[in-house]
Amino acid sequence: NSGRFLFHVILFLIFLILIQGIVYPPNNWDSMTYHLPRIISWISNQSVSHFQTHIIRQLYQPPFCEFIIMHFNILSQSDYFSNSVQFIFFIFTIIANLAIIDLLKLGYHYKIFAIILIVTIPEAVLEASTTQNDIVLSFFILTTIYYGIKLLYHVKIENYIFFGISVGLSLLTKGTSYIYIAPIIFILTILIFYNFFKTKNYNYIKFSILSFLFII
């Protein structure tokens, strides 16, 4: 009963975040000076090429999240659903966390605890109804961890491909991913070489090269 009650509370919190993101247009400083202006310029110019601006980060910062928001805006012909992109990835981060817990063979109570932690992180709750990109980045970091664990235990080409895609999209989302992803790749590299020398399975090396190509 307590688990069901917590589940309904969590759903209610998520519903409130969704409604807030739709009812209130993007209005925080970062959205108004960086994320949305570059999208408006792309749509106005009908091109994602560089444009004249005095806010240089509109040009050089990774654009993946804004690409998605741009498609939402073009399809809806408004910015009503601009905030929904981070909300969708907020849901995805919950799913990714649950997948990692499953992979580690942890129990039901760990899943409940993890979901409660995620939906009560103040920054996550605030950003889930904005056009910023930190939650999108968080999702790709989590999928990087997920497939990083999988590729160590299951030397299958698809695990390495999805690992490469996760890393590549995290780098395409925000520059800080270089800081967060670096230790993950460093630890994985050591473990992959350890497994290779232990098993002499050359798929570790071949698939790692393929993964690197997907990152690029």
CSV table of C-alpha atoms in Angstrom, one decimal:
chain,number,residue,atom,x,y,z
A,1,ASN,CA,0.0,0.0,0.0
A,2,SER,CA,2.8,2.4,0.9
A,3,GLY,CA,4.5,1.6,-2.5
A,4,ARG,CA,1.2,2.4,-4.3
A,5,PHE,CA,0.8,5.6,-2.4
A,6,LEU,CA,4.3,6.7,-3.3
A,7,PHE,CA,3.7,5.8,-6.9
A,8,HIS,CA,0.6,8.0,-7.1
A,9,VAL,CA,2.5,10.9,-5.4
A,10,ILE,CA,5.3,10.6,-7.9
A,11,LEU,CA,2.8,10.5,-10.8
A,12,PHE,CA,1.1,13.6,-9.4
A,13,LEU,CA,4.5,15.5,-9.2
A,14,ILE,CA,5.3,14.5,-12.7
A,15,PHE,CA,1.9,15.7,-13.9
A,16,LEU,CA,2.4,19.1,-12.2
A,17,ILE,CA,5.7,19.5,-13.9
A,18,LEU,CA,4.2,18.7,-17.3
A,19,ILE,CA,1.3,21.2,-16.8
A,20,GLN,CA,3.7,23.9,-15.6
A,21,GLY,CA,5.9,23.4,-18.7
A,22,ILE,CA,2.9,23.8,-21.1
A,23,VAL,CA,1.0,26.6,-19.3
A,24,TYR,CA,3.9,28.8,-18.7
A,25,PRO,CA,6.1,29.8,-21.7
A,26,PRO,CA,9.9,29.6,-21.5
A,27,ASN,CA,10.9,32.6,-19.3
A,28,ASN,CA,14.1,31.9,-17.5
A,29,TRP,CA,17.2,34.0,-18.3
A,30,ASP,CA,19.2,31.1,-19.9
A,31,SER,CA,16.3,30.2,-22.2
A,32,MET,CA,15.6,33.8,-23.2
A,33,THR,CA,19.2,34.8,-23.9
A,34,TYR,CA,20.7,31.6,-25.4
A,35,HIS,CA,18.5,28.5,-26.0
A,36,LEU,CA,15.5,30.1,-27.7
A,37,PRO,CA,17.2,32.9,-29.6
A,38,ARG,CA,19.4,30.5,-31.5
A,39,ILE,CA,16.3,28.4,-32.4
A,40,ILE,CA,14.4,31.5,-33.6
A,41,SER,CA,17.4,32.5,-35.7
A,42,TRP,CA,17.6,29.0,-37.3
A,43,ILE,CA,13.8,29.1,-38.1
A,44,SER,CA,13.9,32.6,-39.4
A,45,ASN,CA,17.0,32.0,-41.6
A,46,GLN,CA,15.7,28.5,-42.6
A,47,SER,CA,19.2,27.3,-41.8
A,48,VAL,CA,21.3,26.1,-38.9
A,49,SER,CA,24.4,27.9,-40.2
A,50,HIS,CA,26.1,30.6,-38.1
A,51,PHE,CA,24.4,34.0,-37.9
A,52,GLN,CA,25.1,37.4,-36.6
A,53,THR,CA,24.9,37.6,-32.8
A,54,HIS,CA,26.7,39.3,-29.9
A,55,ILE,CA,26.0,36.2,-27.7
A,56,ILE,CA,28.7,33.9,-29.1
A,57,ARG,CA,27.6,30.8,-27.2
A,58,GLN,CA,24.6,30.7,-29.5
A,59,LEU,CA,27.1,29.6,-32.2
A,60,TYR,CA,29.6,27.3,-30.7
A,61,GLN,CA,27.7,25.4,-27.9
A,62,PRO,CA,26.5,21.9,-28.9
A,63,PRO,CA,23.0,22.1,-30.4
A,64,PHE,CA,21.3,18.7,-30.0
A,65,CYS,CA,18.6,19.7,-27.5
A,66,GLU,CA,17.9,22.9,-29.4
A,67,PHE,CA,17.5,20.9,-32.7
A,68,ILE,CA,14.8,18.8,-31.1
A,69,ILE,CA,13.0,21.9,-29.6
A,70,MET,CA,13.2,23.6,-33.0
A,71,HIS,CA,11.3,20.7,-34.6
A,72,PHE,CA,8.7,20.9,-31.8
A,73,ASN,CA,8.3,24.7,-32.5
A,74,ILE,CA,8.1,24.2,-36.3
A,75,LEU,CA,5.5,21.5,-36.0
A,76,SER,CA,3.4,23.4,-33.5
A,77,GLN,CA,4.1,26.8,-35.0
A,78,SER,CA,4.6,28.1,-31.5
A,79,ASP,CA,6.8,27.7,-28.4
A,80,TYR,CA,4.1,26.0,-26.3
A,81,PHE,CA,5.9,22.7,-26.3
A,82,SER,CA,9.5,23.9,-26.0
A,83,ASN,CA,9.6,23.0,-22.4
A,84,SER,CA,8.3,19.5,-23.1
A,85,VAL,CA,11.6,18.3,-24.5
A,86,GLN,CA,13.3,18.4,-21.1
A,87,PHE,CA,10.2,17.0,-19.5
A,88,ILE,CA,10.3,14.0,-21.9
A,89,PHE,CA,14.0,13.4,-21.1
A,90,PHE,CA,13.1,13.8,-17.4
A,91,ILE,CA,10.9,10.7,-17.9
A,92,PHE,CA,13.7,9.0,-19.9
A,93,THR,CA,16.2,9.6,-17.0
A,94,ILE,CA,13.8,7.7,-14.7
A,95,ILE,CA,13.6,4.8,-17.1
A,96,ALA,CA,17.4,4.8,-17.6
A,97,ASN,CA,17.9,4.7,-13.8
A,98,LEU,CA,15.5,1.8,-13.5
A,99,ALA,CA,17.3,0.0,-16.3
A,100,ILE,CA,20.6,0.4,-14.5
A,101,ILE,CA,19.1,-0.9,-11.3
A,102,ASP,CA,17.8,-3.9,-13.2
A,103,LEU,CA,21.2,-4.5,-14.7
A,104,LEU,CA,22.7,-4.5,-11.2
A,105,LYS,CA,20.0,-7.0,-10.1
A,106,LEU,CA,18.8,-4.7,-7.3
A,107,GLY,CA,15.4,-5.1,-5.8
A,108,TYR,CA,12.1,-3.3,-6.0
A,109,HIS,CA,12.8,-1.0,-3.0
A,110,TYR,CA,15.9,0.4,-4.7
A,111,LYS,CA,13.8,1.4,-7.7
A,112,ILE,CA,11.3,3.2,-5.6
A,113,PHE,CA,14.1,5.0,-3.7
A,114,ALA,CA,15.8,6.0,-7.0
A,115,ILE,CA,12.6,7.4,-8.5
A,116,ILE,CA,11.9,9.4,-5.3
A,117,LEU,CA,15.4,10.8,-5.4
A,118,ILE,CA,15.1,11.8,-9.1
A,119,VAL,CA,11.7,13.5,-8.8
A,120,THR,CA,12.7,15.4,-5.7
A,121,ILE,CA,16.0,16.9,-6.9
A,122,PRO,CA,15.2,20.6,-6.9
A,123,GLU,CA,17.3,21.4,-10.0
A,124,ALA,CA,15.8,18.6,-12.0
A,125,VAL,CA,12.2,19.6,-11.0
A,126,LEU,CA,12.9,23.2,-12.1
A,127,GLU,CA,14.7,22.3,-15.3
A,128,ALA,CA,12.1,19.7,-16.4
A,129,SER,CA,9.9,22.6,-17.3
A,130,THR,CA,12.5,24.8,-19.1
A,131,THR,CA,14.3,24.8,-22.4
A,132,GLN,CA,17.7,24.1,-20.9
A,133,ASN,CA,19.6,21.0,-21.7
A,134,ASP,CA,21.1,19.5,-18.5
A,135,ILE,CA,18.4,16.8,-18.1
A,136,VAL,CA,18.9,15.8,-21.8
A,137,LEU,CA,22.7,15.5,-21.0
A,138,SER,CA,21.9,13.5,-17.9
A,139,PHE,CA,19.9,11.0,-19.9
A,140,PHE,CA,22.8,10.3,-22.3
A,141,ILE,CA,25.3,10.0,-19.4
A,142,LEU,CA,23.0,7.4,-17.8
A,143,THR,CA,22.7,5.5,-21.1
A,144,THR,CA,26.5,5.7,-21.4
A,145,ILE,CA,26.8,4.1,-18.0
A,146,TYR,CA,24.1,1.5,-18.8
A,147,TYR,CA,25.7,0.3,-22.0
A,148,GLY,CA,29.2,0.7,-20.5
A,149,ILE,CA,28.2,-2.0,-17.9
A,150,LYS,CA,26.5,-4.1,-20.6
A,151,LEU,CA,29.5,-4.2,-22.9
A,152,LEU,CA,31.8,-5.4,-20.2
A,153,TYR,CA,29.6,-8.5,-19.4
A,154,HIS,CA,28.2,-9.1,-22.9
A,155,VAL,CA,30.6,-8.6,-25.8
A,156,LYS,CA,28.0,-7.9,-28.3
A,157,ILE,CA,28.3,-5.4,-31.2
A,158,GLU,CA,25.0,-3.7,-30.4
A,159,ASN,CA,26.2,-2.8,-26.9
A,160,TYR,CA,29.3,-1.0,-28.2
A,161,ILE,CA,27.3,0.7,-30.9
A,162,PHE,CA,24.7,2.1,-28.4
A,163,PHE,CA,27.5,3.1,-26.1
A,164,GLY,CA,29.1,5.1,-28.9
A,165,ILE,CA,25.8,6.7,-29.8
A,166,SER,CA,25.2,7.7,-26.2
A,167,VAL,CA,28.6,9.3,-25.8
A,168,GLY,CA,28.4,11.0,-29.1
A,169,LEU,CA,24.9,12.5,-28.4
A,170,SER,CA,26.1,13.6,-24.9
A,171,LEU,CA,28.9,15.5,-26.5
A,172,LEU,CA,26.5,17.0,-29.0
A,173,THR,CA,24.2,18.1,-26.2
A,174,LYS,CA,26.5,20.1,-23.9
A,175,GLY,CA,30.2,20.9,-23.5
A,176,THR,CA,30.3,19.8,-19.8
A,177,SER,CA,29.8,16.2,-21.0
A,178,TYR,CA,33.5,16.1,-21.7
A,179,ILE,CA,34.0,16.4,-18.0
A,180,TYR,CA,31.4,13.8,-16.9
A,181,ILE,CA,32.1,11.3,-19.7
A,182,ALA,CA,35.9,11.3,-19.4
A,183,PRO,CA,36.1,9.3,-16.1
A,184,ILE,CA,33.6,6.8,-17.4
A,185,ILE,CA,35.6,6.2,-20.6
A,186,PHE,CA,38.8,6.0,-18.6
A,187,ILE,CA,37.6,3.3,-16.3
A,188,LEU,CA,35.9,1.4,-19.1
A,189,THR,CA,39.2,1.5,-21.1
A,190,ILE,CA,41.1,-0.1,-18.3
A,191,LEU,CA,38.5,-2.8,-17.7
A,192,ILE,CA,38.2,-3.5,-21.4
A,193,PHE,CA,42.0,-4.0,-21.7
A,194,TYR,CA,41.9,-6.1,-18.6
A,195,ASN,CA,39.2,-8.4,-20.0
A,196,PHE,CA,41.0,-8.5,-23.4
A,197,PHE,CA,44.3,-9.7,-21.8
A,198,LYS,CA,42.5,-12.1,-19.6
A,199,THR,CA,40.3,-13.7,-22.3
A,200,LYS,CA,42.3,-12.9,-25.5
A,201,ASN,CA,38.9,-12.0,-27.1
A,202,TYR,CA,39.7,-9.6,-29.9
A,203,ASN,CA,36.1,-8.5,-30.1
A,204,TYR,CA,36.9,-6.2,-27.2
A,205,ILE,CA,39.3,-4.3,-29.4
A,206,LYS,CA,37.4,-4.5,-32.7
A,207,PHE,CA,34.1,-3.4,-31.1
A,208,SER,CA,35.8,-0.6,-29.1
A,209,ILE,CA,37.1,0.9,-32.4
A,210,LEU,CA,33.6,0.7,-33.9
A,211,SER,CA,32.3,2.4,-30.8
A,212,PHE,CA,34.8,5.2,-31.1
A,213,LEU,CA,33.7,5.7,-34.7
A,214,PHE,CA,30.1,6.1,-33.6
A,215,ILE,CA,31.2,8.7,-31.1
A,216,ILE,CA,32.8,10.7,-33.9
